[in-house]
Coordinates of C-alpha atoms and ligand atoms in Angstrom, one line a residue:
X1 CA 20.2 7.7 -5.4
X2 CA 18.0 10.5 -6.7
X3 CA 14.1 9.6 -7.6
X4 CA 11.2 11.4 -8.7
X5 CA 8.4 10.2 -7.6
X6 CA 4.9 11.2 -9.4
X7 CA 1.8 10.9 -7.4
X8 CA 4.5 11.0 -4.1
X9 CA 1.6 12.6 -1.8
X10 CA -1.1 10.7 -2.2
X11 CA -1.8 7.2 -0.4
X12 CA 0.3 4.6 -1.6
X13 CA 2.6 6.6 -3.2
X14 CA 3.3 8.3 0.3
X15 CA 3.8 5.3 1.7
X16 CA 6.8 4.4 -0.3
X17 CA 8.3 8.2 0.1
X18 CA 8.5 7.3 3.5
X19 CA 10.1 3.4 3.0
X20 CA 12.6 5.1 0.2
X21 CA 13.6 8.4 2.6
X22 CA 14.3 5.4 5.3
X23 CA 16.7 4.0 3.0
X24 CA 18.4 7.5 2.6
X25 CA 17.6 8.4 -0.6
X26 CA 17.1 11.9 -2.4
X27 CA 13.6 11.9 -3.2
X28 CA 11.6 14.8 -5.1
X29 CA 7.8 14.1 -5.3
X30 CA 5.7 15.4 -8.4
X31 CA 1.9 15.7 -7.1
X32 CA -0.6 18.0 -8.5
X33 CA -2.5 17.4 -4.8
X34 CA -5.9 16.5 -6.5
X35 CA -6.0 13.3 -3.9
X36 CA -2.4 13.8 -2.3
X37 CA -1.4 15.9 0.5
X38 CA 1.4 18.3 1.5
X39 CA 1.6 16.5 4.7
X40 CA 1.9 13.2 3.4
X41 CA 5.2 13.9 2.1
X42 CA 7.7 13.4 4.8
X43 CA 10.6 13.0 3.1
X44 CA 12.1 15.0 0.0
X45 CA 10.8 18.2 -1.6
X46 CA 7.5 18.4 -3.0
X47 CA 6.6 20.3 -6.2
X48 CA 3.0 21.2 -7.3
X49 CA 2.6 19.6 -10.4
X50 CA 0.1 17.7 -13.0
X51 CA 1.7 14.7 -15.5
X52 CA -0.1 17.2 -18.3
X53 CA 1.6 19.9 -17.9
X54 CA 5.0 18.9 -19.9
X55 CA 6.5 21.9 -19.5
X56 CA 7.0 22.0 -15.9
X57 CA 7.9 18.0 -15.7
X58 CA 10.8 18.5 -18.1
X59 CA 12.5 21.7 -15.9
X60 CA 11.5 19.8 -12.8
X61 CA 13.8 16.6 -14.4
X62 CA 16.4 18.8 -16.4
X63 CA 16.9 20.0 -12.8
X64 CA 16.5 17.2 -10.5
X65 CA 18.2 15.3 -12.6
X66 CA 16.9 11.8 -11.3
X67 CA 18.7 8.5 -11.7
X68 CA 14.9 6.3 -11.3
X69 CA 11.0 7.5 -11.4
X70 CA 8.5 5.8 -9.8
X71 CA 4.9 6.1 -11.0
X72 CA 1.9 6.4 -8.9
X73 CA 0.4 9.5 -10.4
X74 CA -3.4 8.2 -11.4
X75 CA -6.9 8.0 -11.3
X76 CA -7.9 4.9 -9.7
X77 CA -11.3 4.5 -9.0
X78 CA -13.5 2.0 -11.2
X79 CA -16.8 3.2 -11.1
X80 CA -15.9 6.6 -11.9
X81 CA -13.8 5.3 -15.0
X82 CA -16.7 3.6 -16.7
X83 CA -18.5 6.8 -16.1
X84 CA -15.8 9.2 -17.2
X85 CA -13.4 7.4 -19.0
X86 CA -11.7 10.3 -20.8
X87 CA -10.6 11.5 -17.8
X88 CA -8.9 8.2 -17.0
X89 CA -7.0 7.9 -20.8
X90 CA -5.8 11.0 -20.6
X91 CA -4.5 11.5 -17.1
X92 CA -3.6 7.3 -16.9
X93 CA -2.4 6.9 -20.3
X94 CA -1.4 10.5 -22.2
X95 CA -0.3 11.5 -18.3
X96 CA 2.0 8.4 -18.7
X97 CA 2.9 9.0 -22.1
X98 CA 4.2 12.4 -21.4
X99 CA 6.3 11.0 -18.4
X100 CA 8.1 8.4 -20.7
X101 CA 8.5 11.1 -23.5
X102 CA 10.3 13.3 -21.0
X103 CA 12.3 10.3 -19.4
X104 CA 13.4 9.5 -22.8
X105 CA 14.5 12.8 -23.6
X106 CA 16.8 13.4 -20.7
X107 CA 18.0 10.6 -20.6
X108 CA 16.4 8.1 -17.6
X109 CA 16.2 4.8 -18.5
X110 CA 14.6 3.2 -15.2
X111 CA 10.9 3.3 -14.1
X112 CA 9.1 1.2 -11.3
X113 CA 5.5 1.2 -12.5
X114 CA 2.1 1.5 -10.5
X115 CA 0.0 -1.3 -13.0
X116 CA -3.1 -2.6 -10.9
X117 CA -4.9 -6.4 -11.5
X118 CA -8.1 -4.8 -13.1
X119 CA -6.0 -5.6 -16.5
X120 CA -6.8 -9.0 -16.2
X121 CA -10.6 -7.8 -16.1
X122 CA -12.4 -11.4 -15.5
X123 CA -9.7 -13.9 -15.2
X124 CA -10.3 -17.3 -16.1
X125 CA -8.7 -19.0 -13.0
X126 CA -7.4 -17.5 -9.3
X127 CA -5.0 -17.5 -8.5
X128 CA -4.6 -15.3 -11.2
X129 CA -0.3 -15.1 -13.3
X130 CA 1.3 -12.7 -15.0
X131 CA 0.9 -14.7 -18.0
X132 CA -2.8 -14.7 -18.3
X133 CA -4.1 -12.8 -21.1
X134 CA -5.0 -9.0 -20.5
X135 CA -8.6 -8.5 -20.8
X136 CA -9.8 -5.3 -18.8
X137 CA -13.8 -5.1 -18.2
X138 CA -13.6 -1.1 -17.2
X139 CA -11.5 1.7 -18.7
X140 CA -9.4 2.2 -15.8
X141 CA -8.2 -1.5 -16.3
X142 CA -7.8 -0.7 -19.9
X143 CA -6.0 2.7 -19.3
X144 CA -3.4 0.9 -17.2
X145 CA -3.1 -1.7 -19.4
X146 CA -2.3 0.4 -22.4
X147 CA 0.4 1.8 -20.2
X148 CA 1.8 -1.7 -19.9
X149 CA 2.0 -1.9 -23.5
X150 CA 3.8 1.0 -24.5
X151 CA 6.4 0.0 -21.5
X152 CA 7.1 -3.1 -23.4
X153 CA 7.8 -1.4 -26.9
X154 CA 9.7 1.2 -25.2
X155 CA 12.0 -1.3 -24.0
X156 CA 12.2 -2.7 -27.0
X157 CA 12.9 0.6 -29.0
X158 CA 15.2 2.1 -25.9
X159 CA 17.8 1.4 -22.9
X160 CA 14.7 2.0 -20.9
X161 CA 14.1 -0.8 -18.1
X162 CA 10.7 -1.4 -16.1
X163 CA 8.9 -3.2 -13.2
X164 CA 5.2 -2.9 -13.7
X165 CA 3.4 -3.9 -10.4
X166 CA -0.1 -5.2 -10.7
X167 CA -2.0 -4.1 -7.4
X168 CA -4.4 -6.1 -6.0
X169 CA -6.6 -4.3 -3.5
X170 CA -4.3 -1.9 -1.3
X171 CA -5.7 -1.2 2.1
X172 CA -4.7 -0.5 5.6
X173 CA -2.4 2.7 7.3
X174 CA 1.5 3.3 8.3
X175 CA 1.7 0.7 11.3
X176 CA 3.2 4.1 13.1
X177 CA -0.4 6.0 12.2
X178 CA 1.3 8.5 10.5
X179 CA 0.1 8.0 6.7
X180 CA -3.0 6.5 5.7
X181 CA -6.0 7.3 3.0
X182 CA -7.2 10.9 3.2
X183 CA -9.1 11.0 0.3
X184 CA -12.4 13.6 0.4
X185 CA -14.7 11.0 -1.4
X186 CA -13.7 7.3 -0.3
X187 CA -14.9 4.5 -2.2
X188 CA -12.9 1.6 -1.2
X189 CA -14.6 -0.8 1.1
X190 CA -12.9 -0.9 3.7
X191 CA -12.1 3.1 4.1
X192 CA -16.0 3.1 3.2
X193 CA -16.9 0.5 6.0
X194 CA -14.6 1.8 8.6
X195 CA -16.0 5.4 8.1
X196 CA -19.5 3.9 8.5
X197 CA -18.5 2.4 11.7
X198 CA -17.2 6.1 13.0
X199 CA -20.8 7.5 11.5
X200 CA -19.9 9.5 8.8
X201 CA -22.4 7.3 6.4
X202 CA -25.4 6.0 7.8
X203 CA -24.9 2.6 6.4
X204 CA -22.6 0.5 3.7
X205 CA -23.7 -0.4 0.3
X206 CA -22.8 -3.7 -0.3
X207 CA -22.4 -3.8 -4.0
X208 CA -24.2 -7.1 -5.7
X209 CA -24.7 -10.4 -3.8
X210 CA -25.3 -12.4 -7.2
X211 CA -21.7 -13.4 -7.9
X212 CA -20.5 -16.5 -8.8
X213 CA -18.4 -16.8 -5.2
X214 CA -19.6 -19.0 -2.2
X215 CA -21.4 -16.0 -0.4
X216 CA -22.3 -14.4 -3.9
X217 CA -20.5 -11.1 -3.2
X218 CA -17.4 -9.9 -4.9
X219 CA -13.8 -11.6 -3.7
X220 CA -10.4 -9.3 -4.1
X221 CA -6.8 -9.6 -2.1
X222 CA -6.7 -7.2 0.1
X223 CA -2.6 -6.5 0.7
X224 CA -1.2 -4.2 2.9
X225 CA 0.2 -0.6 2.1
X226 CA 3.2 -1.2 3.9
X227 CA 4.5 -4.7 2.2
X228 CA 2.9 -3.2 -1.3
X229 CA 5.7 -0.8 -0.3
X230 CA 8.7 -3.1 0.3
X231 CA 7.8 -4.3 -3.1
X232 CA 8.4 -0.9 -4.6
X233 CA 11.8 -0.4 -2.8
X234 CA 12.5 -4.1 -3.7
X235 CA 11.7 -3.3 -7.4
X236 CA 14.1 0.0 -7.4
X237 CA 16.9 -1.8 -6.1
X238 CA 16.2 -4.6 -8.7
X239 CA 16.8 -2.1 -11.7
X240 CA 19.8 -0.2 -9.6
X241 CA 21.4 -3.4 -10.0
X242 CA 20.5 -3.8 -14.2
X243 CA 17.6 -6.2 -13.6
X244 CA 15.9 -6.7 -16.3
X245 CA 12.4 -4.8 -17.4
X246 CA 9.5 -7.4 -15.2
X247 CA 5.8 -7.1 -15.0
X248 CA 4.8 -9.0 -11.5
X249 CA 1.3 -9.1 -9.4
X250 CA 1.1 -7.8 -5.1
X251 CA -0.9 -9.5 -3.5
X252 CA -1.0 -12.4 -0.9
X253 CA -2.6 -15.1 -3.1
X254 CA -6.0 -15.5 -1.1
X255 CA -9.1 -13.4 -0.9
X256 CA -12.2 -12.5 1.0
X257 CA -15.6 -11.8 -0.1
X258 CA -17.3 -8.4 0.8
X259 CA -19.5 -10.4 3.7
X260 CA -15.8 -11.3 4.9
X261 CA -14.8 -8.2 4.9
X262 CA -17.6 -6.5 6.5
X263 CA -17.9 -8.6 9.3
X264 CA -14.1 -8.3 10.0
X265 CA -14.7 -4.5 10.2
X266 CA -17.6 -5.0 12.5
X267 CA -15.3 -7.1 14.8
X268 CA -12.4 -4.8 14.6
X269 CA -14.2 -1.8 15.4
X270 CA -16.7 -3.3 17.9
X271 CA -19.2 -1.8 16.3
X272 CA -22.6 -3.5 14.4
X273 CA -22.6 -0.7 11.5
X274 CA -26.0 -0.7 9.2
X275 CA -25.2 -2.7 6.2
X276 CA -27.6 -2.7 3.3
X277 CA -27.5 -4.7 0.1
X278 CA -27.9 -3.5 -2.9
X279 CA -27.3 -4.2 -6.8
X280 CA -23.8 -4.9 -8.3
X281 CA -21.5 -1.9 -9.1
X282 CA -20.4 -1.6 -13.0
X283 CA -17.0 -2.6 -13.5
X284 CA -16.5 -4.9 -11.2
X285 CA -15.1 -8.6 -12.1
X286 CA -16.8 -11.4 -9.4
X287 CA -12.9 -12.3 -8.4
X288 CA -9.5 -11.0 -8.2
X289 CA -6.5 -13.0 -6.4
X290 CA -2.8 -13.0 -7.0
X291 CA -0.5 -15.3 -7.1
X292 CA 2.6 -13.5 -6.5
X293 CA 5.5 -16.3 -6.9
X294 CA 7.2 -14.0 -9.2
X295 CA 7.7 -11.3 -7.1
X296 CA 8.2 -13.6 -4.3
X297 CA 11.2 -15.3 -6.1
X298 CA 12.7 -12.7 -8.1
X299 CA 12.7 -9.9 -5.9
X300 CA 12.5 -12.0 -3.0
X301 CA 9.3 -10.1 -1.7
X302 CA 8.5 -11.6 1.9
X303 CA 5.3 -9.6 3.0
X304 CA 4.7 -8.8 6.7
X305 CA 1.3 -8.0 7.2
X306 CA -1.0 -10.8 6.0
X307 CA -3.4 -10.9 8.5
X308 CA -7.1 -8.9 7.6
X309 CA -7.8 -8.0 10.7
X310 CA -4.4 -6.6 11.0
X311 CA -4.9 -4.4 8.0
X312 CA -8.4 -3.3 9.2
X313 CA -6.7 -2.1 12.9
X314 CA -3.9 0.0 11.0
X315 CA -6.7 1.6 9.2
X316 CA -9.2 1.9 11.8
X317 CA -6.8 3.5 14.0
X318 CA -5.7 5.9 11.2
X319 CA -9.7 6.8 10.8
X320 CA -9.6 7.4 14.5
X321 CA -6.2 10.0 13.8
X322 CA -8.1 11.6 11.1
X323 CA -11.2 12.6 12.8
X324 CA -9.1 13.9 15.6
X325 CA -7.0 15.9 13.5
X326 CA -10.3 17.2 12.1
X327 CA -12.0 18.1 15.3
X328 CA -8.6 20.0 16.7
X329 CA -8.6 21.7 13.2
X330 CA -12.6 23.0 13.4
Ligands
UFG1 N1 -17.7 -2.5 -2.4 C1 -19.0 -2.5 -1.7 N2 -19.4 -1.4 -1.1 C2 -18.6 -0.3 -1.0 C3 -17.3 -0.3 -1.6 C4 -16.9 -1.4 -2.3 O1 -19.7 -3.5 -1.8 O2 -19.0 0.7 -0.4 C5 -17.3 -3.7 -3.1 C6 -17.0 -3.5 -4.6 O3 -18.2 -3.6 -5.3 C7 -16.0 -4.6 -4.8 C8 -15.2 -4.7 -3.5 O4 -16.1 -4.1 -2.5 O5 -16.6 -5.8 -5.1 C9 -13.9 -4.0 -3.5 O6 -14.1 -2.7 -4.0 P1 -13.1 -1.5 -3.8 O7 -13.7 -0.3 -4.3 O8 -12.5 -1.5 -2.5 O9 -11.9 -1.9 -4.8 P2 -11.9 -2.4 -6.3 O10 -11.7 -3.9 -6.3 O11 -13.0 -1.9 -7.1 O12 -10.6 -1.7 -6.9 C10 -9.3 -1.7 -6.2 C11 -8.6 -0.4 -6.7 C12 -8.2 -0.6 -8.1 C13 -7.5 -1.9 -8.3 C14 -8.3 -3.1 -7.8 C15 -7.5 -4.3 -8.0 O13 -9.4 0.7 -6.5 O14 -7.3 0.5 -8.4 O15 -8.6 -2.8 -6.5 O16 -8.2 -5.5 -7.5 F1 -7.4 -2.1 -9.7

């Protein structure tokens, strides 16, 4: 089938280009290359584009002329969203908006959704449901989950059908090493941790050690890129088929504190990196853990990868690719 794919070049969303172009389909990827990379695309054609610029989006559809869209194209950093949050509402939520508006208006009716758990902001229990009330703590939650609720209405108004997936923390590299983050500024802590341990930062930040968790640092789900993938191509085939618009949470339902995660870095790597702690980081909620039964049993999601040190070795041996590819380059 033919799907356009916004945001195609850039980490996750390269990751599923690949899992979709396995599966034989025509992709065309939408990426205005602020994080994403022309090299990341290896299936499909590739067009240089922004979600603002309407114009271009609706000659790129009226001539694609796609059956599906999937959705990654966003800003997604928390910090940076309490510090700049018009520039998360209008590329997450008017950048969306325009999407649907052209969707609507040549007529395709099927979306698989990037959504992310920060629109559960502090969750009253975790395992955190779908069901739980949407309460986002930072505006990137809140731009996200505005998205979700203009989704909804749309289904209601139109024969438009949606899977919103709600990422928990998305880490680790192409088990082949041939994808992985490549973003200029990481700020996620393992990228941020493993890139201490190859010395490009002189130590890791750990962000706030007065949490109400057993170590007092901050606990997320770290899932890897590749079964966050199967999920997407799961999702498609769902609404292929006529499922039903679905909101569900990826992740694998158990967490680890930063501590955790640090010293599985350290162990991975071999390497006793310079850790120093600090005060807590705004935006972020003390816990965040999925429980995924709904993908699990509707889409039959069965990840592969749910081991952390697993995830930390696909990403420490993309680092290692990286600054390779960087030295040859220089
Ligand atoms: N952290 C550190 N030091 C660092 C980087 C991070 O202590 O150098 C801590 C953070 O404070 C947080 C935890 O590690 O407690 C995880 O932080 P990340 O930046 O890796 O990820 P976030 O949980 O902030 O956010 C990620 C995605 C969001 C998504 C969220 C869902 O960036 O898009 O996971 O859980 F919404």
């Amino acid at each position: 089938m033919k799907i356009l794919v916004t945001g195609g070049a850039g980490y996750i969303g390269s990751h599923v280009v690949k899992a979709l172009g396995l599966e034989g389909h025509d992709l065309l990827v939408y990426d205005n290359l602020s994080t994403g990379h022309e090299w990341a695309v290896m299936y499909g054609t590739l067009v240089k584009g922004d979600l603002a610029d309407r114009v271009l989006l609706e000659k790129v559809f009226r001539e694609f002329r796609p059956d599906a869209v999937i959705n990654f194209a966003a800003s997604i950093q928390v910090e940076e969203s309490v510090r700049r949050p018009l520039a998360y509402y209008g590329n997450n939520t008017v950048g969306t908006l325009n999407l649907l508006d052209v969707m609507v208006r040549t007529g395709v009716r099927c979306l698989v959704h990037s959504s992310t758990a920060a629109v559960y902001g502090i969750p009253e229990a975790v395992p955190v449901s779908e069901t739980a009330p949407l309460a986002p703590i930072n505006p990137y939650g809140s731009s996200k989950a505005m998205v979700e609720r203009i989704l909804a209405d749309l289904s209601l108004a139109e024969d438009f059908r949606y899977v919103a997936i709600r990422y928990f923390n998305v880490a680790g590299a192409d088990v082949a090493c041939r994808l992985g983050q490549a973003y200029r500024e990481p700020t996620h802590l393992i990228t941020r941790a493993l890139k201490t341990a190859h010395g490009r930062y002189g130590r890791l930040q750990v962000f706030g050690t007065d949490y109400p968790t057993a170590d007092g640092t901050c606990i997320r789900d770290y899932i890897h890129v590749d079964d966050l993938s199967a999920a997407h191509v799961l999702a498609f085939n769902y609404l292929a088929e006529g499922g039903a618009s679905e909101v569900v949470n990826c992740g694998y339902g158990h967490g680890f504190s930063v501590r955790e995660v640090i010293e599985a870095a350290k162990h991975v790597t071999g390497i006793d990196f310079s850790v120093e702690e600090t005060g807590r980081r705004p935006g972020d909620p003390p816990a965040l853990i999925a429980d995924s039964s709904r993908l699990r049993t509707l889409l039959k999601w069965e990840p592969q990868y749910d081991d952390l040190d697993f995830i930390i070795r696909t990403a420490w041996e993309w680092e290692l690719t990286l600054k390779r590819r960087e030295s040859c380059a220089a």
